[in-house]
Coordinates of C-alpha atoms and ligand atoms in Angstrom, one line a residue:
M12 CA 1.2 28.4 -28.2
A13 CA -1.8 27.8 -26.1
L14 CA -2.0 24.6 -23.9
D15 CA -5.4 23.9 -23.5
G16 CA -6.4 21.4 -21.1
A17 CA -2.5 21.7 -19.6
G18 CA -1.8 25.0 -18.9
A19 CA 1.5 26.4 -17.8
P20 CA 3.5 24.7 -15.0
E21 CA 4.1 26.5 -11.9
E22 CA 7.3 28.0 -11.0
G23 CA 9.1 24.9 -9.5
A24 CA 7.3 22.2 -11.8
D25 CA 9.7 19.5 -12.4
E26 CA 11.2 18.1 -15.5
R27 CA 11.9 14.6 -16.6
D28 CA 13.3 13.2 -19.7
V29 CA 10.4 10.5 -20.1
I30 CA 7.2 10.0 -18.3
V31 CA 5.4 6.6 -18.6
I32 CA 2.0 6.4 -17.6
G33 CA 0.7 3.0 -15.9
A34 CA 2.4 0.6 -14.0
G35 CA 1.0 -2.7 -15.4
F36 CA 2.4 -4.7 -17.4
A37 CA 3.3 -2.3 -20.1
G38 CA 4.6 0.6 -17.7
L39 CA 6.8 -1.6 -16.1
C40 CA 8.3 -3.0 -18.6
A41 CA 8.9 0.3 -20.3
G42 CA 10.4 1.1 -17.0
V43 CA 12.9 -1.8 -17.0
R44 CA 14.0 -1.0 -20.7
L45 CA 14.6 2.6 -19.8
K46 CA 17.0 1.5 -16.9
E47 CA 18.6 -1.0 -19.0
A48 CA 19.5 1.5 -21.3
G49 CA 21.0 3.7 -18.7
R50 CA 18.0 6.1 -19.5
D51 CA 17.4 6.8 -15.7
D52 CA 15.7 9.9 -15.4
F53 CA 12.0 8.9 -15.9
E54 CA 9.0 8.2 -13.7
I55 CA 6.1 6.0 -13.8
W56 CA 3.0 7.4 -13.0
E57 CA 0.1 5.4 -11.6
K58 CA -3.0 6.7 -10.9
A59 CA -3.8 3.8 -8.4
A60 CA -2.0 3.1 -4.9
A61 CA -0.3 -0.1 -6.2
V62 CA 1.6 -1.3 -9.0
G63 CA -0.2 -4.2 -11.0
G64 CA -3.0 -3.0 -13.8
T65 CA -5.6 -5.2 -14.3
W66 CA -4.3 -7.6 -12.1
R67 CA -4.5 -5.3 -9.3
D68 CA -7.7 -4.0 -10.5
N69 CA -9.6 -7.4 -10.9
T70 CA -9.8 -9.0 -7.6
Y71 CA -13.4 -10.9 -8.5
P72 CA -13.1 -15.0 -7.2
G73 CA -11.8 -17.0 -9.8
C74 CA -9.9 -14.0 -11.7
A75 CA -7.0 -15.9 -13.5
C76 CA -5.1 -15.7 -16.7
D77 CA -6.1 -17.3 -19.8
V78 CA -2.5 -17.7 -21.3
P79 CA -0.2 -19.8 -19.9
S80 CA 1.9 -18.3 -17.3
H81 CA 5.3 -19.0 -18.6
L82 CA 4.4 -17.1 -21.6
Y83 CA 2.2 -14.4 -19.8
S84 CA 5.3 -12.9 -18.1
F85 CA 8.1 -10.7 -18.9
S86 CA 10.8 -12.7 -20.9
F87 CA 13.8 -11.2 -19.2
A88 CA 12.0 -12.3 -16.1
L89 CA 10.7 -15.6 -16.0
N90 CA 9.4 -16.8 -13.2
P91 CA 9.9 -20.6 -12.4
D92 CA 7.6 -20.9 -9.2
W93 CA 4.0 -20.3 -10.9
S94 CA 2.1 -22.5 -9.1
R95 CA 0.0 -23.5 -12.0
A96 CA -0.2 -23.6 -15.6
F97 CA -2.6 -20.6 -15.5
S98 CA -1.9 -18.1 -12.9
P99 CA -4.3 -16.9 -10.9
A100 CA -4.8 -12.9 -10.6
P101 CA -3.2 -12.5 -7.1
E102 CA 0.3 -14.8 -8.4
I103 CA 0.6 -12.4 -11.3
Q104 CA -0.2 -9.0 -8.9
A105 CA 2.6 -10.5 -6.6
Y106 CA 5.1 -11.4 -9.7
L107 CA 4.7 -7.7 -10.9
E108 CA 5.4 -6.3 -8.0
R109 CA 8.3 -8.4 -7.3
C110 CA 9.7 -7.2 -10.8
T111 CA 9.1 -3.5 -9.5
D112 CA 11.5 -4.1 -6.7
E113 CA 13.8 -6.8 -8.7
F114 CA 14.3 -4.1 -11.7
G115 CA 15.0 -1.1 -9.5
L116 CA 11.9 0.4 -10.5
R117 CA 10.2 1.5 -7.0
P118 CA 11.7 4.6 -6.9
H119 CA 10.6 5.5 -10.2
V120 CA 7.4 4.8 -9.3
R121 CA 4.9 7.7 -8.2
L122 CA 1.7 5.9 -7.4
N123 CA -1.5 8.1 -7.1
T124 CA -0.6 10.4 -9.8
E125 CA -3.6 10.3 -12.3
L126 CA -2.8 11.9 -15.9
V127 CA -5.1 14.0 -16.8
S128 CA -4.0 16.2 -19.8
A129 CA -0.9 16.3 -21.7
A130 CA 0.0 19.2 -23.9
W131 CA 3.1 19.3 -26.8
D132 CA 4.9 22.6 -26.7
E133 CA 6.5 23.2 -29.9
T134 CA 8.4 26.2 -28.4
S135 CA 10.6 23.8 -26.4
A136 CA 9.7 20.3 -27.7
R137 CA 8.2 18.9 -24.9
W138 CA 5.4 17.5 -23.2
R139 CA 3.5 19.2 -20.3
L140 CA 1.7 17.1 -18.2
K141 CA -0.9 17.8 -15.7
A142 CA -1.9 15.4 -13.3
A143 CA -5.1 15.4 -11.3
D144 CA -3.7 16.2 -7.9
G145 CA -2.6 19.6 -9.9
R146 CA 1.0 18.6 -9.9
E147 CA 2.6 19.8 -13.7
T148 CA 5.9 18.2 -15.1
T149 CA 7.4 18.6 -18.4
C150 CA 9.1 15.8 -20.4
R151 CA 10.5 14.9 -23.5
V152 CA 9.0 11.5 -24.2
L153 CA 5.7 10.2 -23.0
I154 CA 5.3 6.5 -22.9
V155 CA 1.6 5.7 -22.2
G156 CA 0.8 2.1 -21.0
Q157 CA -2.7 2.8 -19.6
G158 CA -4.3 -0.2 -20.9
P159 CA -7.6 -0.7 -22.5
L160 CA -9.3 -2.7 -19.8
N161 CA -9.9 -0.8 -17.3
K162 CA -13.0 1.2 -17.8
P163 CA -16.0 -0.6 -16.8
A164 CA -19.0 -0.8 -19.7
Y165 CA -22.2 -1.0 -17.9
P166 CA -25.3 -2.5 -19.6
E167 CA -28.2 0.0 -21.0
I168 CA -31.1 -1.4 -19.4
E169 CA -34.2 0.7 -18.4
G170 CA -34.7 1.0 -14.9
L171 CA -31.0 -0.3 -13.6
E172 CA -30.9 2.8 -11.5
T173 CA -34.2 1.9 -9.3
F174 CA -32.6 -1.6 -8.5
E175 CA -32.5 -1.1 -4.7
G176 CA -30.4 -4.2 -3.9
E177 CA -26.7 -4.7 -4.3
A178 CA -25.2 -4.0 -8.0
F179 CA -21.7 -4.0 -8.8
H180 CA -19.3 -4.8 -11.9
S181 CA -17.0 -7.3 -11.9
M182 CA -14.2 -5.1 -11.7
H183 CA -15.3 -3.7 -8.5
W184 CA -16.0 -7.2 -6.6
R185 CA -17.7 -6.3 -3.1
H186 CA -15.6 -9.1 -0.9
D187 CA -17.7 -7.7 1.7
L188 CA -21.1 -9.2 1.0
D189 CA -21.9 -12.6 2.1
F190 CA -24.0 -14.3 -0.9
S191 CA -24.7 -17.4 1.1
D192 CA -28.4 -15.9 1.7
R193 CA -28.5 -13.9 -1.7
R194 CA -30.1 -14.6 -4.9
V195 CA -27.6 -13.0 -7.4
A196 CA -28.3 -12.1 -11.4
V197 CA -25.2 -12.3 -13.3
I198 CA -25.4 -10.1 -16.7
G199 CA -22.5 -11.1 -19.6
T200 CA -21.2 -14.5 -20.1
G201 CA -17.6 -13.2 -21.2
A202 CA -13.9 -14.1 -20.0
S203 CA -14.6 -12.6 -16.5
A204 CA -18.2 -14.1 -15.8
I205 CA -17.2 -17.5 -16.7
Q206 CA -14.5 -17.4 -14.3
F207 CA -16.8 -16.1 -11.1
V208 CA -19.8 -17.6 -12.0
P209 CA -18.6 -21.1 -10.7
W210 CA -17.6 -19.3 -7.6
L211 CA -21.1 -17.7 -7.3
A212 CA -23.0 -21.3 -8.1
D213 CA -20.9 -22.5 -5.0
N214 CA -21.4 -19.7 -2.7
A215 CA -24.7 -18.2 -3.7
A216 CA -28.3 -19.0 -2.6
H217 CA -29.6 -18.8 -6.0
V218 CA -27.8 -17.4 -9.6
T219 CA -29.7 -16.2 -12.7
V220 CA -26.8 -16.1 -15.5
C221 CA -28.1 -13.6 -18.1
Q222 CA -26.8 -14.7 -21.3
R223 CA -27.2 -12.3 -24.6
T224 CA -24.7 -14.4 -26.6
P225 CA -23.4 -17.8 -25.8
P226 CA -19.3 -17.6 -25.8
W227 CA -17.2 -20.5 -27.2
I228 CA -15.5 -22.3 -24.7
L229 CA -12.4 -25.0 -24.6
P230 CA -11.4 -26.9 -22.1
K231 CA -8.7 -25.1 -19.8
R232 CA -5.8 -27.2 -19.8
D233 CA -4.8 -26.2 -16.4
R234 CA -2.8 -28.2 -13.7
V235 CA -0.7 -27.5 -10.6
F236 CA 3.1 -27.7 -11.1
S237 CA 5.0 -30.0 -8.7
D238 CA 7.8 -29.0 -6.4
A239 CA 10.2 -31.1 -9.0
E240 CA 8.9 -29.1 -11.8
K241 CA 9.6 -25.7 -10.2
A242 CA 12.8 -27.2 -8.8
R243 CA 13.9 -27.8 -12.3
F244 CA 12.8 -24.3 -13.6
R245 CA 14.9 -23.0 -10.7
S246 CA 18.1 -24.7 -11.3
A247 CA 17.8 -25.1 -15.3
P248 CA 16.4 -22.0 -16.8
I249 CA 16.6 -23.8 -20.2
F250 CA 13.5 -25.7 -19.0
K251 CA 11.2 -22.5 -18.6
Q252 CA 12.6 -21.1 -21.7
I253 CA 11.6 -24.1 -23.4
R254 CA 8.1 -24.4 -21.9
R255 CA 7.6 -20.7 -22.7
W256 CA 8.5 -21.1 -26.8
L257 CA 6.6 -24.2 -27.1
T258 CA 3.7 -22.5 -25.4
Y259 CA 4.0 -19.4 -27.9
G260 CA 4.5 -21.9 -30.8
S261 CA 1.4 -23.7 -30.2
L262 CA -0.8 -20.4 -29.7
E263 CA 1.3 -18.6 -32.4
W264 CA 0.4 -21.1 -35.4
R265 CA -3.2 -19.7 -34.8
A266 CA -3.0 -16.8 -36.1
A267 CA -3.3 -18.0 -39.6
A268 CA -6.6 -19.1 -39.0
F269 CA -8.1 -16.1 -36.9
A270 CA -6.7 -13.5 -39.2
A271 CA -6.6 -15.0 -43.0
H272 CA -8.5 -18.2 -43.2
P273 CA -11.5 -18.3 -40.6
K274 CA -12.5 -21.3 -42.4
L275 CA -9.4 -23.1 -40.4
M276 CA -11.3 -22.2 -37.1
S277 CA -13.4 -25.3 -37.4
V278 CA -9.8 -26.9 -35.9
L279 CA -11.0 -25.2 -32.5
G280 CA -14.6 -25.2 -33.4
R281 CA -15.0 -29.2 -33.3
P282 CA -13.3 -30.1 -29.8
A283 CA -15.1 -27.1 -28.6
R284 CA -18.6 -28.5 -29.8
K285 CA -17.3 -31.7 -28.3
F286 CA -16.6 -30.4 -24.9
L287 CA -20.0 -28.7 -25.1
E288 CA -21.3 -32.0 -25.5
E289 CA -19.4 -33.9 -23.2
Q290 CA -20.0 -31.4 -20.3
V291 CA -24.0 -30.8 -20.7
P292 CA -25.9 -33.8 -21.7
D293 CA -29.2 -31.8 -21.3
P294 CA -30.3 -31.0 -25.1
E295 CA -32.4 -28.0 -24.3
L296 CA -29.4 -26.6 -22.1
R297 CA -27.0 -27.3 -24.8
A298 CA -28.9 -25.6 -27.5
K299 CA -29.1 -22.6 -25.3
L300 CA -25.0 -22.8 -24.6
T301 CA -24.3 -23.3 -28.5
P302 CA -22.9 -20.0 -30.4
N303 CA -24.2 -19.3 -34.0
Y304 CA -21.3 -17.6 -35.0
T305 CA -17.8 -18.9 -36.0
I306 CA -15.5 -19.8 -33.2
G307 CA -12.9 -16.9 -32.5
C308 CA -15.2 -14.2 -33.6
K309 CA -15.7 -13.2 -29.8
R310 CA -12.3 -14.0 -27.4
V311 CA -12.5 -18.0 -27.1
L312 CA -12.8 -18.6 -23.6
L313 CA -11.3 -21.5 -21.3
S314 CA -13.1 -23.1 -18.5
N315 CA -13.6 -26.9 -17.2
D316 CA -16.1 -25.4 -14.4
Y317 CA -18.5 -23.2 -16.1
Y318 CA -20.5 -25.5 -18.2
P319 CA -21.1 -27.8 -14.7
A320 CA -21.7 -24.4 -12.5
L321 CA -24.7 -23.8 -14.9
M322 CA -25.9 -27.6 -14.2
K323 CA -26.2 -26.9 -10.6
P324 CA -30.2 -26.7 -9.4
H325 CA -29.9 -23.3 -8.3
V326 CA -28.4 -21.9 -11.3
D327 CA -30.6 -20.9 -14.0
L328 CA -29.7 -19.6 -17.5
V329 CA -31.9 -17.0 -19.0
T330 CA -31.4 -16.2 -23.0
E331 CA -34.3 -14.1 -23.1
P332 CA -33.3 -10.2 -23.5
I333 CA -33.5 -8.3 -20.5
A334 CA -36.6 -5.6 -21.0
R335 CA -35.8 -3.7 -17.6
A336 CA -35.2 -3.4 -14.2
T337 CA -37.1 -3.0 -11.2
P338 CA -36.5 -1.9 -7.6
T339 CA -36.3 -5.9 -6.6
G340 CA -35.0 -7.6 -9.6
L341 CA -35.1 -8.1 -13.4
V342 CA -37.7 -8.2 -16.2
F343 CA -37.6 -10.3 -19.5
A344 CA -38.7 -9.8 -22.9
D345 CA -40.9 -12.9 -22.7
G346 CA -42.6 -11.3 -19.2
R347 CA -40.8 -13.5 -16.7
E348 CA -40.2 -11.7 -13.8
I349 CA -37.2 -12.5 -10.9
E350 CA -36.6 -11.1 -7.5
V351 CA -32.9 -10.9 -6.8
D352 CA -30.8 -9.2 -4.2
A353 CA -27.9 -8.6 -6.1
I354 CA -26.9 -7.9 -9.8
V355 CA -23.0 -8.7 -11.1
Y356 CA -22.3 -6.9 -14.2
G357 CA -19.7 -9.0 -16.1
T358 CA -20.7 -6.9 -19.3
G359 CA -16.7 -6.0 -19.9
F360 CA -14.5 -2.9 -20.8
R361 CA -15.3 -0.1 -23.2
A362 CA -12.1 -1.5 -24.9
T363 CA -12.5 1.2 -27.7
D364 CA -12.3 4.3 -25.7
M365 CA -8.6 4.1 -25.4
L366 CA -8.1 7.8 -24.2
G367 CA -10.5 7.3 -21.1
A368 CA -10.3 10.8 -19.4
I369 CA -6.9 12.1 -20.9
E370 CA -6.6 15.0 -22.6
F371 CA -3.3 14.8 -25.3
V372 CA -3.3 18.1 -27.3
G373 CA -0.7 17.6 -30.3
E374 CA 0.8 19.8 -33.1
G375 CA -0.9 22.7 -33.6
G376 CA -3.6 22.1 -31.0
R377 CA -4.9 19.3 -32.4
R378 CA -6.7 17.0 -29.9
L379 CA -6.7 12.8 -29.9
S380 CA -10.2 12.9 -28.4
D381 CA -11.3 14.8 -31.6
E382 CA -8.8 12.5 -34.1
W383 CA -10.0 9.2 -31.9
A384 CA -13.8 10.0 -31.7
D385 CA -16.2 7.6 -31.0
G386 CA -13.3 4.8 -31.0
E387 CA -12.0 4.9 -34.2
A388 CA -8.6 5.3 -33.2
E389 CA -5.6 4.9 -35.6
A390 CA -1.7 4.8 -35.0
F391 CA 1.3 3.6 -36.7
Y392 CA 1.4 -0.3 -35.3
G393 CA -0.7 1.3 -32.2
L394 CA 2.8 3.1 -30.9
S395 CA 2.7 6.5 -32.9
V396 CA 0.4 9.0 -33.9
A397 CA 0.9 11.5 -36.6
G398 CA 0.9 15.1 -34.9
Y399 CA 1.7 13.6 -31.4
P400 CA 5.8 13.3 -31.4
N401 CA 7.7 11.6 -28.8
L402 CA 4.2 10.3 -27.7
F403 CA 4.2 6.3 -27.5
Y404 CA 1.3 4.3 -27.1
L405 CA 1.7 0.7 -25.8
V406 CA -1.1 -1.5 -26.4
G407 CA -2.4 1.2 -28.5
P408 CA -4.5 0.8 -31.9
N409 CA -4.6 -3.2 -33.4
T410 CA -2.0 -4.4 -31.0
G411 CA -4.6 -6.8 -29.1
L412 CA -4.8 -10.3 -29.8
G413 CA -7.3 -13.0 -29.7
H414 CA -4.8 -15.8 -29.9
N415 CA -1.5 -15.2 -27.7
S416 CA 0.2 -13.2 -24.9
I417 CA 0.1 -9.3 -25.2
V418 CA 3.2 -9.4 -23.1
Y419 CA 5.1 -10.1 -26.1
M420 CA 3.4 -7.5 -28.2
I421 CA 4.5 -5.2 -25.1
E422 CA 8.0 -5.9 -25.2
S423 CA 8.0 -5.9 -29.5
Q424 CA 6.4 -2.3 -28.7
M425 CA 9.3 -1.2 -26.1
N426 CA 12.0 -2.5 -28.8
F427 CA 10.3 0.3 -31.2
V428 CA 10.5 3.0 -28.5
M429 CA 14.0 2.2 -27.4
D430 CA 15.1 2.1 -31.1
A431 CA 13.2 5.9 -31.8
L432 CA 15.2 7.1 -28.8
E433 CA 18.5 6.0 -30.4
L434 CA 17.6 7.5 -33.7
L435 CA 16.8 10.7 -31.7
D436 CA 20.2 10.6 -30.4
R437 CA 21.9 9.7 -33.4
E438 CA 20.1 12.5 -35.2
G439 CA 20.5 15.1 -33.0
A440 CA 16.8 16.2 -33.0
D441 CA 14.4 16.9 -30.3
A442 CA 11.4 14.6 -31.4
L443 CA 9.9 12.3 -33.9
V444 CA 6.6 11.4 -35.1
V445 CA 5.0 9.3 -37.6
K446 CA 4.5 10.8 -41.0
Q447 CA 0.2 11.2 -41.6
D448 CA 0.7 9.3 -45.1
V449 CA 3.0 6.5 -43.4
Q450 CA 0.1 6.2 -40.8
A451 CA -2.9 6.0 -43.2
A452 CA -1.3 3.7 -45.5
H453 CA -0.2 1.4 -42.7
N454 CA -4.3 1.5 -41.9
A455 CA -5.4 1.2 -45.2
D456 CA -3.3 -2.3 -45.4
L457 CA -4.2 -3.2 -41.8
Q458 CA -7.8 -2.9 -42.1
E459 CA -8.0 -4.6 -45.2
R460 CA -6.4 -7.3 -44.0
M461 CA -8.4 -7.1 -41.4
K462 CA -11.5 -7.9 -43.6
R463 CA -10.3 -11.4 -43.6
S464 CA -10.5 -12.1 -40.3
V465 CA -12.5 -14.1 -38.6
W466 CA -13.0 -11.0 -36.0
Q467 CA -15.2 -9.6 -38.7
S468 CA -17.3 -12.5 -39.8
G469 CA -20.0 -11.1 -38.4
C470 CA -20.4 -11.0 -34.7
T471 CA -20.3 -8.0 -32.8
S472 CA -17.6 -7.7 -30.1
W473 CA -15.4 -5.3 -27.7
Y474 CA -12.8 -5.5 -30.3
Q475 CA -15.0 -3.3 -32.5
T476 CA -16.5 0.3 -32.4
K477 CA -20.3 1.0 -33.1
S478 CA -19.5 1.3 -36.9
G479 CA -18.2 -2.1 -36.8
K480 CA -14.4 -1.2 -37.5
N481 CA -12.0 -3.4 -35.3
V482 CA -9.4 -1.0 -34.0
T483 CA -8.3 -3.4 -30.9
L484 CA -6.6 -6.3 -32.6
W485 CA -3.6 -7.1 -34.9
P486 CA -4.6 -9.1 -37.5
G487 CA -2.0 -11.5 -37.9
F488 CA 1.4 -13.1 -36.6
T489 CA 2.9 -11.6 -33.5
I490 CA 6.2 -12.6 -34.7
D491 CA 5.4 -10.6 -37.9
Y492 CA 4.5 -7.5 -35.6
R493 CA 8.0 -8.0 -33.8
R494 CA 10.1 -7.8 -37.0
R495 CA 8.2 -4.7 -38.2
T496 CA 8.7 -2.9 -34.9
K497 CA 12.0 -3.9 -34.6
H498 CA 13.5 -0.8 -35.7
V499 CA 12.2 2.4 -36.7
R500 CA 12.7 3.5 -40.2
P501 CA 14.1 6.9 -40.5
E502 CA 11.9 7.4 -44.0
D503 CA 8.8 6.7 -41.7
V504 CA 9.0 9.6 -39.3
A505 CA 9.3 13.2 -39.1
F506 CA 12.2 14.6 -37.0
V507 CA 10.8 17.6 -34.8
R508 CA 13.0 20.3 -33.7
A509 CA 12.3 22.9 -30.7
K510 CA 10.8 25.9 -32.3
A511 CA 12.9 28.0 -29.7
A512 CA 16.1 26.3 -31.1
V513 CA 15.2 26.9 -34.7
Ligands
NAP24 P1 -16.6 -9.1 -22.4 O1 -15.9 -10.4 -23.2 O2 -16.6 -8.3 -23.1 O3 -18.1 -9.7 -21.9 C1 -19.2 -9.0 -21.8 C2 -20.2 -9.9 -21.6 O4 -21.1 -8.9 -21.2 C3 -20.8 -10.3 -22.9 O5 -21.4 -11.8 -22.8 C4 -21.5 -9.6 -23.4 O6 -22.5 -10.2 -24.0 C5 -22.2 -9.3 -22.0 N1 -23.3 -8.0 -22.3 C6 -23.1 -6.9 -22.5 N2 -23.9 -5.9 -22.4 C7 -25.3 -6.8 -22.0 C8 -26.3 -6.3 -21.9 N3 -26.9 -5.3 -22.1 N4 -27.5 -7.5 -21.9 C9 -26.8 -8.4 -22.0 N5 -25.0 -8.9 -21.8 C10 -24.2 -7.8 -22.1 O7 -16.1 -8.7 -21.1 P2 -15.4 -9.5 -19.8 O8 -15.7 -10.7 -19.5 O9 -15.1 -8.7 -18.9 O10 -13.8 -9.7 -20.9 C11 -13.4 -8.3 -21.1 C12 -11.8 -8.9 -21.8 O11 -10.9 -8.8 -20.7 C13 -11.6 -10.3 -22.4 O12 -12.2 -10.4 -23.6 C14 -10.2 -10.9 -22.1 O13 -9.5 -9.8 -22.8 C15 -9.8 -9.8 -20.7 N6 -10.1 -10.7 -19.6 C16 -9.2 -11.7 -19.6 C17 -8.9 -12.5 -18.9 C18 -8.2 -13.7 -18.7 O14 -8.1 -14.5 -18.5 N7 -6.9 -13.3 -19.5 C19 -10.0 -12.4 -17.8 C20 -10.9 -11.7 -17.7 C21 -11.0 -10.6 -18.5 P3 -22.5 -9.8 -25.8 O15 -21.3 -10.9 -26.2 O16 -23.9 -10.3 -26.7 O17 -22.0 -9.0 -26.3

């Protein structure tokens, strides 16, 4: 078959049983599970110069996880040494580096190796991969864990290209800049911005926060773990387990409200309103910060220092839309103009662009970029896509969460992948792939359930495509997802054999 996008491998091109793409939480989890099963013939391709994924990429001041540390970690590598209830990004990055060593993954990781295309060769039943540096490899199984939140989204604002000051995205924080004599405009008020705005308020000469939609914010129940607590976590692992499962339970029940009964969201809405009232006494500022959509429709944020930062005398909150940028600043819809020295884009990521620049060519030359055009991605439990045998996607379509830890989902997904590999061994087949009708029925049901969710209750968010379809979140309990993905049901998949062998 023609291998558009991949080409034939050069002589001497190497072959692996499994290639994993990405060395963040997903890719590293895949590596651990493969090794544990004695499936050592694998490589993890990482396009950057270090492992860590989002926690390597996001270094902006204040970057931290808003899921509690003992839950936002691998179940098989609980960490007694988290310094606080919600870990700062560098600690999570160090944890992932440590896991890479402790689980013997280092020799499997190929850094600076970016997948550009993967084409299914029906004759050999192998994936033919091409890396950006021209390297070509074939593999039987391709596990993609590239993550959805790494392609920065920039605002479309007239004249931004003419701005002559410093302008950068939160993911590309300019640590070389001294902000003390700089006036800074921040565009966006999402999960990233509310973490770095307090730092800017402490370190910049002036800050203008440009808000399009106010986020719902709850208090962050953060605290330092004492040495005695850490010693207890170390000496008696049961304490880490208990903490993890209590945290899991305290978050998991909320799926009932988020996914099925948005009216129950008032349980979170009331404390959020009270928190706003307590933190922001000025009624005018409070009105600007009061959301007019159901809590949970966009990601619920946690912060104790965001509202106080906005009340500082040298911090302004502007809610007028940005009309255009000039070489020296921004002009708002009401004609007001501000001069700034720097613009920080806290405008998030193109999460529905799941493929990024990778071209996947499946059976019969079909292309995933066509099938998932405009972000309208569909898969079977986010994992398997009809027409793409032995391609397993981690954190794929409709597997993100608004209420719990994505690490739990990743571990569930690897249960499915490992079961698929065992099923292949048992069947003696080269590959398996979800059947088209099974995938279609799965997605019809999923989108039907999604209609009831708070995420489809009227706001717009990065969870949705331009058409409004939610392709990012799992509309239910994570425990239900775990149950459903524990085993691959043979009747859901088609077994594929190399044409050369038929
Ligand atoms: P985000 O939640 O998508 O927020 C983007 C912000 O930019 C929103 O306030 C959006 O306003 C605003 N915006 C976009 N275009 C704009 C424009 N043209 N003019 C004005 N405002 C504009 O992005 P994020 O804050 O980077 O977070 C993305 C996701 O990353 C999070 O939801 C979370 O899953 C993850 N994250 C997690 C953590 C963590 O602690 N675990 C921390 C950071 C990020 P609208 O609301 O009006 O669209």
